[in-house]
Each structure stands twice: as structure tokens, then as C-alpha cells.
Amino acid sequence: MRRALLPLLMLLPSGAAGQVVTTSSGPDAVSVTIYRDPNRDGSQKMQLSWLNGYALISETRRVDIPAGDGDIRFEGVAGGILPESAIVTGLPDGVIEKNQDAYLLSPASLLDRSIGRRVHLRRTSRATGEVREHEAVIRSGAAGAVILQTEQGLEALRCTGIPETIVYDKIPEGLSAKPTLSVRTRSVAAATATITLSYLATGFDWQANYVGNLSPSGDRLDLFAWVTLASGDETSFVDASAQTVAGRPNREDGGRRIMPQASPLSLQCWPAGKTSDIPLVQTHDGAGPPPPAPPPMASPMMAEEIVVTGMSRSAMKVTQEGLGDLKLYRVPEPVTVASNSQKQVAMIDREKVKVESVYRAEIHGGAEERLVQIRMILRTRNRTSEGLGLPLPTGGVAIFVEGRARPILLGEGAIEDKAVGEDVEIELGDASGVLAHVVKTEERKQGSSFLLTASNDQDRPVRFEADFGKDIVAAGKALGRRNGRPLWAVTIPANGRVALRYRTDPTRDR
């Protein structure tokens, strides 16, 4: 009898009695449309190991349809497939039943599915190289020590010090070499058809990543953006038509992902150490050797692969299309959406966008005297006249300014979804060079009086805004409003200061 060494990938489980099994090993063409995680905002970065978006995957396949009852296996689907969402079109007589084969072929799953079965144990002598085979029965699975029963008794796999390998005669039913969806069909005659398989799959996400270069004068911004596609799935989609969708489509999150089981094989032997192998324990008086230093923490990006497509202004860029209230960004050329990786494609390229640097403070009640935190904000309007005029999807922003030798990071912020015509504000972090100071000058039952002073130590004027948390009355000055709250907007001269006297009015809060 011809036997197969672990791992064996060629045999497939047979179907039910009287039922013909045919296999489609992969798609002839595939389209991947990725939808964002609706609960992640622009300031949150994607984690490849925990992607909560999803994808609509549409595959074109050529399949053989058996006469009578049959089973068609679609290999190479996404591991995160939601089987209940799968739609198969093109079968002459439709589908009777859909099933996801959740157990992938691996050393551990092959071992677990062979518990209680007879296998062959192949051992090689280190001294002579002689190979011997023994019959054995697997008595325990891949969790911990693997126990085998031979004619000599019970023993643990690879704990004898002799190189040994398990040889399997066949693959147990229910194991698949790739993530697989199977459908039961019933056809009056055998046929060959081109079908379309469409389904939703979890473990995908995407985001926009913006990079801006701010001019020395602070009023112009060169803005470039990537669309970053991320797949945490184990299946790669080669030469795929790739799209992303911006917006919040209405989708009930009731799909249940069945994680394919393909755990690695981890063998353990019984402890065989000696007392001299046990390290000394550090005591309170310092006796004994110090404990070893902890290993360095791995960056989340160390295990991620990012493929960048389109590095120059003349390179490939995604194209935008309307999709009702949503926006679709289509990659114009086929790309590979690889497993457990990220891919970036150029998305937006705008030069000399008009921006305004704003220093904003939020003023609330508090101590008698205090400094107020000021945030630096870049502001523009999403209009053609300002240099934009296109939908801006959610994403993180990194703003650089020219230094003497190289660009210097000014700050990082985020952009939420912005339609054409909306205000765009990028908050970059705490400001330096502009300070705000509040002093309580008088306290009454009818309201307290305050003095707000803002200073600018830069050699150019800056725009300053004080956003008050509740209604106030300013002394001799008219205030604007933002989001229903009072706003004091003023220009601070270069190396100068401005001041505002105001009082709280309790009657306005009623």
C-alpha cells in the first residue's frame, strides 16, 4: 500500500454514498470590495491581527456539474467567509445546501482527526541511518504530549531521542487543504457551467493615509493620500479587481465567522530536568544571580507586510465613483490582495491647498488663575477654489514642514469623512509659542468676571480662537458662535498679545 508522509495535501474526503464530488481549486477571476470598520475613527490605526471591517468577494469559476445529487467544493475562498451570505449564480438547477469546511489540513488537525486510528511510526537510527517502521495507534491529540500505543506499550511521540515520523495511509474525512465552501446540487444531466460565487467575509479593512507638506509661510499645503487595503485573512486573491467603499452602509452585524481550524503541532515531553537545572530565586537581600532582562517588545508593525503601489505623481491612482450616498474608490489595475498584509495605492494628490493655521483654546470654569491648553489646528474648506473640492474619506494625517536638512514632523491628526464644501480641520496637538492665561478678577452671585490674555512669541501674526464652554458676556466686544457656543476669534500680532474681559451670566444657562 502506498503511504503518504505528513503533511499530505492531495487526497480529499469522499462524499456521501452515491454522491459525486467535484472540486473547483480556485477562481478564474475575482473582485474584492472592502468596507471599513464602522466603529473605527480616523485617529485609530488598523491592527492587522484584529480587523473588524469586511469584504464583498465575487469569484468567477468554471465548474463541472455532476448528474443527480452532487457536491461541488469551492476551494480557496476566504477563511473568514460568512457561509450564510454566499450566493451562487449560474447553476442550471440551483443549490440545495451550503456548507463551510472549517477544518483545514495541518499537522495538528491531521493528528487530532486520527485519534484511535492505526498509523505507521517511522524511526531512523542516528548511528546507522537504518529506517524501521512500527504500527501504532494514536491515543491522544496535538494538545501537549502525543501518546502512541505500540506493541511495546504507551509512549510519547519524539520523546525517545530517536528521529521519528508518523506516516498516514489516508486523510480523514472533513479536512481541507484550503478554506472551502461546498454546495450540494441536484441536476438532471451532467454539465459544465461558468458560475459566479459571491459572499461576505470578515477580517478586512481599509483607511486613507494622508501626508501633508506645509509651506514655510504656513498658508499652503501639498496633500498626498494613500488608500491602504488590509487583509487579515489566510487566503490571497491574485490579480483581483479591488475596490473600497467609504461611508456607512446599513448592514446587520449578525454574521457568524467560523474560524478555520489549522493549529500548529506543538510536541511536549515529560519533564526530565535535574535540581541543578532550577535557577536560583532572587531574594529580598539580593542573594543569587539577577533575573534575565525581559525580551524587547515587538512593534505591531514588525509582523506586517506593506506593499506600496504608485510612488510617483504619474503612477497609478484609485478612481472615485458615486455609489448612492456612498463613495467607491476603484484600483484601476488588477492587484494582489495578499493574505495577512497591507497594500497602499496612491489616492489623492493636491498641491498648494490653501490652509489657515489656527491656535484654539477651550475655556471652561475653574481655578482662580490658570494656564489654558492651546491646540494647533490646520483649517481649510473642501472646495475647488481652496485647492481641494473632492470627497475626503476618513484617515490619519501626518503634517511635515521643511527643515534645514530634511522635512520635520509638525504633528499628526485625523480627517473624518468630509463632503465637498465642508470645513476641514486637522488638529495637530499642543501648540508652542502661543500661550493663554485666565485670571478671575471678581466673583459675584450674579456671575464672576475674568481676564483672558493670549500671547504670541512668533515673528508672524497668528489666528487665535477661544471657544467658551458656556454663555458669557464680553466687555465691549461682540463674540461669534461655534456649535451654539460663544467664540472669540482674533489675530495676535507678531510678538504681541491680546486680552478679553468677560463675565459669566448664570441667567443665560437657564
Short mmCIF file of C-alpha atoms in Angstrom, two decimals, residues 36-37 40-46 205-212 223-228 245-248 329 344 347-348 391-399 411-418 424-428:
data_model
loop_
_atom_site.label_atom_id
_atom_site.label_comp_id
_atom_site.label_asym_id
_atom_site.label_seq_id
_atom_site.Cartn_x
_atom_site.Cartn_y
_atom_site.Cartn_z
CA ARG A 36 -14.37 49.90 6.60
CA ASP A 37 -14.83 49.07 10.26
CA ARG A 40 -13.08 52.99 13.99
CA ASP A 41 -12.45 56.70 13.54
CA GLY A 42 -9.64 58.40 11.65
CA SER A 43 -7.34 58.66 14.67
CA GLN A 44 -7.32 54.88 15.25
CA LYS A 45 -4.85 52.84 13.24
CA MET A 46 -5.67 49.45 11.82
CA ASP A 205 -10.44 46.79 6.47
CA TRP A 206 -9.14 49.92 4.75
CA GLN A 207 -8.32 53.52 5.51
CA ALA A 208 -6.93 56.64 3.91
CA ASN A 209 -3.46 57.81 4.98
CA TYR A 210 -2.70 61.47 4.32
CA VAL A 211 0.74 63.10 4.16
CA GLY A 212 0.96 66.90 4.03
CA LEU A 223 -1.51 66.99 0.31
CA PHE A 224 -0.96 63.40 -0.79
CA ALA A 225 -3.05 60.40 0.28
CA TRP A 226 -2.80 56.65 0.05
CA VAL A 227 -5.63 54.17 0.25
CA THR A 228 -4.44 51.32 2.48
CA VAL A 245 -16.26 51.82 -0.13
CA ALA A 246 -16.44 54.96 2.03
CA GLY A 247 -19.49 55.69 4.12
CA ARG A 248 -21.69 53.68 6.46
CA TYR A 329 -12.65 54.01 -4.85
CA GLN A 344 -1.13 51.02 -0.45
CA MET A 347 -5.34 58.09 -3.91
CA ILE A 348 -5.22 61.92 -3.76
CA PRO A 391 -14.72 63.79 -1.06
CA LEU A 392 -12.17 63.08 1.67
CA PRO A 393 -12.52 59.67 3.37
CA THR A 394 -11.61 59.04 6.99
CA GLY A 395 -7.92 58.60 7.75
CA GLY A 396 -4.87 59.68 9.70
CA VAL A 397 -2.81 62.73 8.70
CA ALA A 398 0.90 63.40 9.16
CA ILE A 399 1.95 67.02 8.57
CA GLY A 411 2.18 66.83 14.14
CA GLU A 412 -0.31 64.07 13.48
CA GLY A 413 -4.07 64.30 13.33
CA ALA A 414 -7.06 62.81 11.57
CA ILE A 415 -9.71 63.62 8.99
CA GLU A 416 -13.23 62.27 9.28
CA ASP A 417 -15.38 61.77 6.17
CA LYS A 418 -15.77 65.18 4.53
CA VAL A 424 -11.83 70.54 7.19
CA GLU A 425 -9.89 70.86 10.43
CA ILE A 426 -6.77 68.88 11.28
CA GLU A 427 -5.83 69.04 14.95
CA LEU A 428 -2.08 68.58 15.25
#
